[in-house]
CSV table of C-alpha atoms and ligand atoms in Angstrom, one decimal:
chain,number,residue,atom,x,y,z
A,1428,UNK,CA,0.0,0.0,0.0
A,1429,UNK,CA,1.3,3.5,-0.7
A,1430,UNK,CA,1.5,6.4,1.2
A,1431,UNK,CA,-1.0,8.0,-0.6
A,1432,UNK,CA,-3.5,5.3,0.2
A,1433,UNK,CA,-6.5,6.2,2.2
A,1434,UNK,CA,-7.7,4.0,5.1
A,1435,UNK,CA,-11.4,4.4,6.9
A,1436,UNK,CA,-11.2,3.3,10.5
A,1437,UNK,CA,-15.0,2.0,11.2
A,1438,UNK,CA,-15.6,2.3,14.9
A,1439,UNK,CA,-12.1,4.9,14.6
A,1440,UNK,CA,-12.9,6.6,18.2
A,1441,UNK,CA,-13.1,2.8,20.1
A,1442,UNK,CA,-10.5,0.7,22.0
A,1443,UNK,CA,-9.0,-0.9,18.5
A,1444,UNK,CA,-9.6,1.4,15.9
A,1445,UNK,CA,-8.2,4.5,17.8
A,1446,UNK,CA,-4.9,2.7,18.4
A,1447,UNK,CA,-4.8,1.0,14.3
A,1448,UNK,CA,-5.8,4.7,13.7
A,1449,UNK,CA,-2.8,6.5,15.7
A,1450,UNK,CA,-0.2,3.5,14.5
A,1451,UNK,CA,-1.4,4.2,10.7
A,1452,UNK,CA,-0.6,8.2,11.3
A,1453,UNK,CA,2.2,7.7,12.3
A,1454,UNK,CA,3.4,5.7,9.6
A,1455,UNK,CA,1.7,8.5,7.5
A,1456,UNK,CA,-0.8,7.1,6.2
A,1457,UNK,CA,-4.0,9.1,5.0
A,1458,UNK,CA,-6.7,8.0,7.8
A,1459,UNK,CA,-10.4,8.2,7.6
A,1460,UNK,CA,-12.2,8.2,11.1
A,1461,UNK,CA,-15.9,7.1,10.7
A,1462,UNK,CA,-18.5,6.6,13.1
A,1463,UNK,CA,-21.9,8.0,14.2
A,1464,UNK,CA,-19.9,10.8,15.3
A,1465,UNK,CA,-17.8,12.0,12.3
A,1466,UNK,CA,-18.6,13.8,8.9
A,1467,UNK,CA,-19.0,12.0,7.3
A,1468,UNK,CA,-21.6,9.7,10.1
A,1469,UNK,CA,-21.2,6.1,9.5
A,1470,UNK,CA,-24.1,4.2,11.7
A,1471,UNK,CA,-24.1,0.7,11.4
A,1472,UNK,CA,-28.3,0.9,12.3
A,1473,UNK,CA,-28.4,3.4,8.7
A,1474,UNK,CA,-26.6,2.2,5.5
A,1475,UNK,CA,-27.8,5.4,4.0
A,1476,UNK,CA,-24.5,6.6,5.2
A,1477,UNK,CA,-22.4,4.1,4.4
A,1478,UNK,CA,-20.8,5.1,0.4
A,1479,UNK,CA,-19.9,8.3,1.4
A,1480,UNK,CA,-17.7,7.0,4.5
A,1481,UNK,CA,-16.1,4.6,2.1
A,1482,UNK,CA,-15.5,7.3,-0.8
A,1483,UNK,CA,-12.2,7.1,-2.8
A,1484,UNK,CA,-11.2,4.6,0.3
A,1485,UNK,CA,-8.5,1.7,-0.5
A,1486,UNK,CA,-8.6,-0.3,2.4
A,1487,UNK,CA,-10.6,-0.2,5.4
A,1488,UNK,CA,-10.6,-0.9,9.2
A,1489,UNK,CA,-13.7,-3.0,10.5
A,1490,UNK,CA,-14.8,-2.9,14.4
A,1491,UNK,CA,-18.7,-3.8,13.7
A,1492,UNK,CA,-21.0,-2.4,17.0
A,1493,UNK,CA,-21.9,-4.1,19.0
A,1494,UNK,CA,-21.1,-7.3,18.3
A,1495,UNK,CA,-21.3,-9.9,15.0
A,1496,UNK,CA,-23.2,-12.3,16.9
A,1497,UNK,CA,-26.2,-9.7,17.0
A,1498,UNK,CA,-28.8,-10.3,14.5
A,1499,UNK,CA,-28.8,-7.9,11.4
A,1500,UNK,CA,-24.4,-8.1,11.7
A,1501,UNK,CA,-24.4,-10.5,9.2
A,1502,UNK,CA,-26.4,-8.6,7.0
A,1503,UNK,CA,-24.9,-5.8,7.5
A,1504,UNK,CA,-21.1,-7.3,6.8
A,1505,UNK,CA,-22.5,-8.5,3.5
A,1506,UNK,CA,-24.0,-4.6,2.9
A,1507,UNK,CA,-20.6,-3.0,3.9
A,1508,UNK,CA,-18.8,-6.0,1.5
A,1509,UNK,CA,-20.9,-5.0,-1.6
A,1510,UNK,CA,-20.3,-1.5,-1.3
A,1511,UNK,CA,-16.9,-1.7,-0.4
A,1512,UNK,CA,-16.5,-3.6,-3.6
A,1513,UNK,CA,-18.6,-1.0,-6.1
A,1514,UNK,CA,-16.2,1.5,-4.6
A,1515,UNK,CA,-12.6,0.1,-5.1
A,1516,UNK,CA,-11.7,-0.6,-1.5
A,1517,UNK,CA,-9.4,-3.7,-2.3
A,1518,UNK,CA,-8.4,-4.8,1.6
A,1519,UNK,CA,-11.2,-5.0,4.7
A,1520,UNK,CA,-9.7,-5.7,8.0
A,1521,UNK,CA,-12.2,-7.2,9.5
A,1522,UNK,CA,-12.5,-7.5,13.8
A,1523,UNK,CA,-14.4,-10.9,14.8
A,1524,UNK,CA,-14.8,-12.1,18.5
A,1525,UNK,CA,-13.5,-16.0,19.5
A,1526,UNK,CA,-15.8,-18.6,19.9
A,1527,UNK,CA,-19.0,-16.9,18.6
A,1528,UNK,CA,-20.4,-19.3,16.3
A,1529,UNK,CA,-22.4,-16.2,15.3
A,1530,UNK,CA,-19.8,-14.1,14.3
A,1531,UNK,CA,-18.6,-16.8,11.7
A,1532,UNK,CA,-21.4,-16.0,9.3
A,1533,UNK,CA,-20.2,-12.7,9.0
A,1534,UNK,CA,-16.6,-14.2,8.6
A,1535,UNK,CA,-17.7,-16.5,5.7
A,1536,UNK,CA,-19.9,-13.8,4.5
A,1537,UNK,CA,-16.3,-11.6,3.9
A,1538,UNK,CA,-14.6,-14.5,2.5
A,1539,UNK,CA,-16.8,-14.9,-0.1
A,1540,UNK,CA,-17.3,-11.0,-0.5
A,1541,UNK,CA,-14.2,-11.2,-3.2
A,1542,UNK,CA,-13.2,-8.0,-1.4
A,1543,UNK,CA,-9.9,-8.9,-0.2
A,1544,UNK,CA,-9.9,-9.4,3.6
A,1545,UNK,CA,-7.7,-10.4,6.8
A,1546,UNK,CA,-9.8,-11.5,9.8
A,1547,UNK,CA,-8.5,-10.7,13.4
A,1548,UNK,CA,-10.5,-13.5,15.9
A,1549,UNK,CA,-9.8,-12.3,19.1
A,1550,UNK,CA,-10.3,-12.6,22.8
A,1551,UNK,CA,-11.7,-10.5,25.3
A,1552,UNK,CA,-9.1,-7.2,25.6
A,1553,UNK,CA,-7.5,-6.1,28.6
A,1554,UNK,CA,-9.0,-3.0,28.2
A,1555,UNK,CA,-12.2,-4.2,29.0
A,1556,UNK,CA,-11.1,-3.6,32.7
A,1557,UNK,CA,-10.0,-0.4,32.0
A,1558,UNK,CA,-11.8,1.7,29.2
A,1559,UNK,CA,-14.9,-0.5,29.2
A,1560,UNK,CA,-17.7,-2.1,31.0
A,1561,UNK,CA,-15.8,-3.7,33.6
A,1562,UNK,CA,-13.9,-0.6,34.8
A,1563,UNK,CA,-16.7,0.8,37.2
A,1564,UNK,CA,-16.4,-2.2,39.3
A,1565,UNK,CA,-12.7,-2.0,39.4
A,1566,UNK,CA,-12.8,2.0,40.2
A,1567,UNK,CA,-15.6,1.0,43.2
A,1568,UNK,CA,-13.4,-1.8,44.7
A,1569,UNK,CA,-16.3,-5.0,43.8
A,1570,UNK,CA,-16.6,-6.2,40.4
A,1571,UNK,CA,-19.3,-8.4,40.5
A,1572,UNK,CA,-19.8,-10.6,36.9
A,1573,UNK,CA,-22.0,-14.2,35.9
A,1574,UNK,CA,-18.7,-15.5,35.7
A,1575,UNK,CA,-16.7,-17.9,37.7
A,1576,UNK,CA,-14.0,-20.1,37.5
A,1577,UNK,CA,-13.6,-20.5,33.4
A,1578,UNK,CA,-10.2,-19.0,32.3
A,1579,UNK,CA,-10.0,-16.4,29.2
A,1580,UNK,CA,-7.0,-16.0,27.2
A,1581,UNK,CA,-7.4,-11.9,28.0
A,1582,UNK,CA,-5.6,-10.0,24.9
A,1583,UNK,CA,-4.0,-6.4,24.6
A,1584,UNK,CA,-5.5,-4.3,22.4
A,1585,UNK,CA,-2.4,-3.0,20.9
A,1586,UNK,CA,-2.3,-6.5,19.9
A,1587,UNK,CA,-4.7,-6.2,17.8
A,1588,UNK,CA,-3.8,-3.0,16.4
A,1589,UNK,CA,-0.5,-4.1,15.7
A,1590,UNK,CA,-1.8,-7.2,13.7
A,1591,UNK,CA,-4.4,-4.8,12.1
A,1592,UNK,CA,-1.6,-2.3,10.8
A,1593,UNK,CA,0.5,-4.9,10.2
A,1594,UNK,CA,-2.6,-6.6,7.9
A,1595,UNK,CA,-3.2,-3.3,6.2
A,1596,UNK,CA,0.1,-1.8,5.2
A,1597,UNK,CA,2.5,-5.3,5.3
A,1598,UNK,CA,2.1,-8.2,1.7
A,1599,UNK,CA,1.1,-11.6,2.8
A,1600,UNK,CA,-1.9,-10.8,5.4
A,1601,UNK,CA,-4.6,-11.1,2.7
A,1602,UNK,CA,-6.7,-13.9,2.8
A,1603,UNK,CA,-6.0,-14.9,6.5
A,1604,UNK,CA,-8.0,-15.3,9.4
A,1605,UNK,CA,-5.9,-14.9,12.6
A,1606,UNK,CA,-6.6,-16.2,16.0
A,1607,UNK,CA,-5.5,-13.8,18.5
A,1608,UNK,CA,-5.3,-14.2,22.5
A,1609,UNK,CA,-3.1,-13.2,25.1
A,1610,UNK,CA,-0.3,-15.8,26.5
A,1611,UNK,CA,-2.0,-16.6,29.5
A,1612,UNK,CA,-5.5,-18.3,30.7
A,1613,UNK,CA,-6.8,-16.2,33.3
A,1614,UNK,CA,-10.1,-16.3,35.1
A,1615,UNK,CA,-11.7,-13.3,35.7
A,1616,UNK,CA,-11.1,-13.0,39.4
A,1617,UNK,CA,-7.4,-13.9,38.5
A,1618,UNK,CA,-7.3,-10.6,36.1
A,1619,UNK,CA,-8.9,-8.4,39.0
A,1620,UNK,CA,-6.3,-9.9,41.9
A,1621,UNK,CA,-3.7,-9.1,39.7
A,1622,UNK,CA,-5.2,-5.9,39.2
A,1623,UNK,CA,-5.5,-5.4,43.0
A,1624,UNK,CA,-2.0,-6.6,43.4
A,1625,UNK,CA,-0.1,-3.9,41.4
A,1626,UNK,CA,-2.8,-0.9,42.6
A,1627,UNK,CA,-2.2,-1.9,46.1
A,1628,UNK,CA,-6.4,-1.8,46.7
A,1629,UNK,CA,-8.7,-3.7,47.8
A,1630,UNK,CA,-10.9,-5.1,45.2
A,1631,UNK,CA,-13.0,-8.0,45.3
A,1632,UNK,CA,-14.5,-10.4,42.6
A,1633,UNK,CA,-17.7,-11.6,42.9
A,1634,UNK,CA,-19.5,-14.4,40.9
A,1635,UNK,CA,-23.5,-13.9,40.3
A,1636,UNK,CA,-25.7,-15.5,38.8
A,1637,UNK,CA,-26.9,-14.7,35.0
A,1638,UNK,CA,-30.2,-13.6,36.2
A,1639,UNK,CA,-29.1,-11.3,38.8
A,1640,UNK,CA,-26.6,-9.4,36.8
A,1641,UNK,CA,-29.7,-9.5,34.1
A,1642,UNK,CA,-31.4,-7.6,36.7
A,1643,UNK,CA,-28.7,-5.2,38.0
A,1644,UNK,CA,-28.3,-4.1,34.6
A,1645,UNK,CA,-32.1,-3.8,34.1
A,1646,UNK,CA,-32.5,-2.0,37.2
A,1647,UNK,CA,-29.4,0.3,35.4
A,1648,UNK,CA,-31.5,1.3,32.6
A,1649,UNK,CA,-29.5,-1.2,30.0
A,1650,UNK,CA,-31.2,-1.5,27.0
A,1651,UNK,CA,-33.0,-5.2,27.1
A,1652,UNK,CA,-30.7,-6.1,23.7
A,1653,UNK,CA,-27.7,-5.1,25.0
A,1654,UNK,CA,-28.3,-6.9,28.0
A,1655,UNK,CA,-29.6,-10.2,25.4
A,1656,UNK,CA,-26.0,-9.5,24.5
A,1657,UNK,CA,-24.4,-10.0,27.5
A,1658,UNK,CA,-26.5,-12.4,28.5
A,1659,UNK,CA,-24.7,-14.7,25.3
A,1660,UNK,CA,-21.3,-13.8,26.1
A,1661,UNK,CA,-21.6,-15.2,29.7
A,1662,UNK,CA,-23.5,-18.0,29.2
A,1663,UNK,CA,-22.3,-19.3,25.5
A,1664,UNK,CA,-19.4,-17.9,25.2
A,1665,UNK,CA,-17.6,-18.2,28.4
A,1666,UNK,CA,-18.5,-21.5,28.8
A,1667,UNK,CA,-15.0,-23.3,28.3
A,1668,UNK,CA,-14.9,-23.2,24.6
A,1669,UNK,CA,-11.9,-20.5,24.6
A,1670,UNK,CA,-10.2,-22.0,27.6
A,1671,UNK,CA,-6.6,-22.4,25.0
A,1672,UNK,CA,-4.2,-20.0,23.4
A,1673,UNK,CA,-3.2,-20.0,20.3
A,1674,UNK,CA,0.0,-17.9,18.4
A,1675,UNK,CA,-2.4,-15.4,15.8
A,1676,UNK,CA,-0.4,-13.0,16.9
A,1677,UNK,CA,3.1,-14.3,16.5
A,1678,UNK,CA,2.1,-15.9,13.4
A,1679,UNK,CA,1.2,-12.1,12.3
A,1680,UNK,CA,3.7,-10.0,13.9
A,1681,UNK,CA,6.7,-12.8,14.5
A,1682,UNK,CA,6.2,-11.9,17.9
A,1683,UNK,CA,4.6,-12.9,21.5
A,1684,UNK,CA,1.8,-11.0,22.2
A,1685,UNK,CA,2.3,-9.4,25.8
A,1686,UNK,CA,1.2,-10.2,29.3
A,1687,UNK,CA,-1.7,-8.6,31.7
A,1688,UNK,CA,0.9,-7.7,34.5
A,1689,UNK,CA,2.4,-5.4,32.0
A,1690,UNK,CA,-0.4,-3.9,31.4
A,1691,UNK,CA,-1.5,-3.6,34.4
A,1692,UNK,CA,1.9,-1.9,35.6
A,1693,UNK,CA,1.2,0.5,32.5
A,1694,UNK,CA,-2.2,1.1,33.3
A,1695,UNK,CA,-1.6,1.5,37.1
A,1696,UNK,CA,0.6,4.5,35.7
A,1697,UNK,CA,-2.1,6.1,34.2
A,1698,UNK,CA,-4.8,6.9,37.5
A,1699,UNK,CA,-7.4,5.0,35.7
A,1700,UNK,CA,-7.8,2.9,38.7
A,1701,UNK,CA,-7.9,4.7,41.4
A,1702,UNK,CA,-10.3,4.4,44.5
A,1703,UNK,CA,-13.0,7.1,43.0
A,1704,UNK,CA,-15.5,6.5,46.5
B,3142,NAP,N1,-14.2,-6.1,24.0
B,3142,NAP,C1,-13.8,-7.3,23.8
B,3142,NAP,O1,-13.2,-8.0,24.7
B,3142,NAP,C2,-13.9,-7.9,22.4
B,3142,NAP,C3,-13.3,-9.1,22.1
B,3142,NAP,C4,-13.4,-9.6,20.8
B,3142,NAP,C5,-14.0,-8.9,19.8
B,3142,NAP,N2,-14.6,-7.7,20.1
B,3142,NAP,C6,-15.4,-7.0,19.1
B,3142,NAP,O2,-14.8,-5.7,19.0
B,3142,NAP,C7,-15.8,-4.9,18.3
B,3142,NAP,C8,-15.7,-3.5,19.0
B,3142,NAP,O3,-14.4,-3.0,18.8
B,3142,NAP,P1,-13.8,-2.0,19.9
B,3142,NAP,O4,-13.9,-2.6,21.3
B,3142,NAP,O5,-12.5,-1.6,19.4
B,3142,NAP,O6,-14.8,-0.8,19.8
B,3142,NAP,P2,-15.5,0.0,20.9
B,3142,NAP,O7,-14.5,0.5,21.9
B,3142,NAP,O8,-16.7,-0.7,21.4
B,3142,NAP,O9,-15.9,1.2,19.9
B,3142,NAP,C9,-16.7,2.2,20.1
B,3142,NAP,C10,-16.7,2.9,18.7
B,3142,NAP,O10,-17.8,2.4,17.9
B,3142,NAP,C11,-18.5,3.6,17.5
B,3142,NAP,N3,-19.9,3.1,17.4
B,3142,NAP,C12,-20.7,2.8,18.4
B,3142,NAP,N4,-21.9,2.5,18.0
B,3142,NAP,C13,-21.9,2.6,16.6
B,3142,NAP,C14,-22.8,2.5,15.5
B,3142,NAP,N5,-24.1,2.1,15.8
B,3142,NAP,N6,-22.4,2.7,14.3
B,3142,NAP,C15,-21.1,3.1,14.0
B,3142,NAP,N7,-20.2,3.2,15.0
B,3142,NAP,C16,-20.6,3.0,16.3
B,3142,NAP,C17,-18.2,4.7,18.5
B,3142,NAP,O11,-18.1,5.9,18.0
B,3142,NAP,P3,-19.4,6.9,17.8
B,3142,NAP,O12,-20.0,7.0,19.2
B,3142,NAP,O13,-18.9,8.1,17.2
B,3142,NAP,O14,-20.4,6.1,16.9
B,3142,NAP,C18,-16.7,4.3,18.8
B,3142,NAP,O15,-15.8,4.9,17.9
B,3142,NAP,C19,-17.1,-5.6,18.5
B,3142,NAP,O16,-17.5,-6.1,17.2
B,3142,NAP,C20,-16.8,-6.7,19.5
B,3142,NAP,O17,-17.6,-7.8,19.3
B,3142,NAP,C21,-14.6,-7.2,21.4
């Protein structure tokens, strides 16, 4: 790809696509933000939106909201792959989550798009625990989650930027599907204790039950397909299926990916988790 190329960065302003954005400006490429709030808007709910975004693009970064397993994302993939190819974008880099059987229809659907593609499967990020949903509980000092004792393969998220950046700007990414975690199974009290460790706070882990978070979140004011989401991650997803690692990223990068107590140590650095009561 050459300088002059232009990359859009669906989903630009979230945990991924700001970092693939930041890593392809400062390799000077020409970078497109687009989401709902960007001029152009790109709304994955509103299609009517969607050329413009991908206008005189040649490749493009894809973090679908709020998750391929929803319905309509498979739809939708096979919208974006159709336009993408009437307007010349040659490369989609397209973000899929591990173990969602869902989230393979909109895999295949890309494959068979003829658009060319790399697929990044990943894990549940680190940052979930600190720019995400799970970093209220850790701020409060009780995280409490439907999840017990089944282990994760937690990823960084600058991971998965690098194997995006490395898939959009490097030969010999297109056409492969990458299975990304981190290099270590972790449960999710695990993550937080290590968490508490480094912060020198006392945070606590607690396991409900599916139901009760369903509730909690209810009595939150979470909308009821959001919380349909959640509801699929705990119970189908987390239910053993992703309890193995697997080398996406040094297959991709020709390197490990990196460990939770390092960034933890980095994040400690940053105040993000300190006691806010
Ligand atoms: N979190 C995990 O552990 C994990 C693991 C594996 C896979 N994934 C997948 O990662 C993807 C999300 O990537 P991410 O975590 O990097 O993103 P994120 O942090 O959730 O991104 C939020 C971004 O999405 C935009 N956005 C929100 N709703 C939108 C909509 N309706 N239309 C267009 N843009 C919208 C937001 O900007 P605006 O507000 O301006 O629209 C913002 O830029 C999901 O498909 C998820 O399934 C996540």
């Amino acid at each position: 790809m050459s300088a002059d190329e232009t990359i859009v960065i669906l989903g630009g302003g979230g945990k991924t696509g700001r970092r693939v954005a930041e890593r392809l400006t400062a390799k000077g490429k020409d970078v497109r933000l687009a989401s709902r709030s960007t001029a152009p808007a790109f709304d994955w709910t509103d299609p009517s939106g969607w050329a413009a975004a991908l206008e005189g693009a040649d490749a493009a970064y894809v973090s679908y909201q709020p998750d391929l397993a929803v319905p309509g994302a498979v739809e939708a993939i096979g919208t974006l792959c159709r336009m993408a190819a009437e307007k010349g974008v040659k490369h989609l880099v397209l973000l899929s989550g591990r173990g969602e059987d869902e989230a393979l229809a909109a895999e295949e659907t890309l494959k068979r798009s003829g658009v060319g593609y790399t697929i990044i499967s990943a894990s549940w990020f680190f940052q979930n625990f600190s720019e995400a949903f799970l970093l209220d509980g850790i701020q409060s000092g009780e995280l409490f989650l439907p999840v017990g004792a089944v282990k994760e393969p937690f990823i960084d998220a600058d991971d998965i930027a690098d194997v995006a950046v490395a898939a959009l700007t490097e030969p010999g990414h297109k056409g492969k599907t990458y299975e990304v975690t981190g290099p270590q199974l972790m449960t999710f009290g695990e993550a937080v204790a290590e968490i508490a460790r480094q912060t020198g706070r006392d945070i606590r882990f607690t396991t409900v039950g599916i139901d009760d978070y369903a509730a909690l979140l209810e009595q939150a004011q979470i909308p009821a397909d959001y919380i349909g989401l959640v509801r699929y991650l705990f119970t189908s997803v987390l239910d053993g299926r992703n309890e193995s690692l697997t080398d996406g990223v040094l297959q991709a990068l020709g390197r490990p990916p990196r460990a939770f107590a390092d960034f933890v140590r980095e994040t400690v650095a940053t105040g993000v988790w300190e006691d806010l009561k």
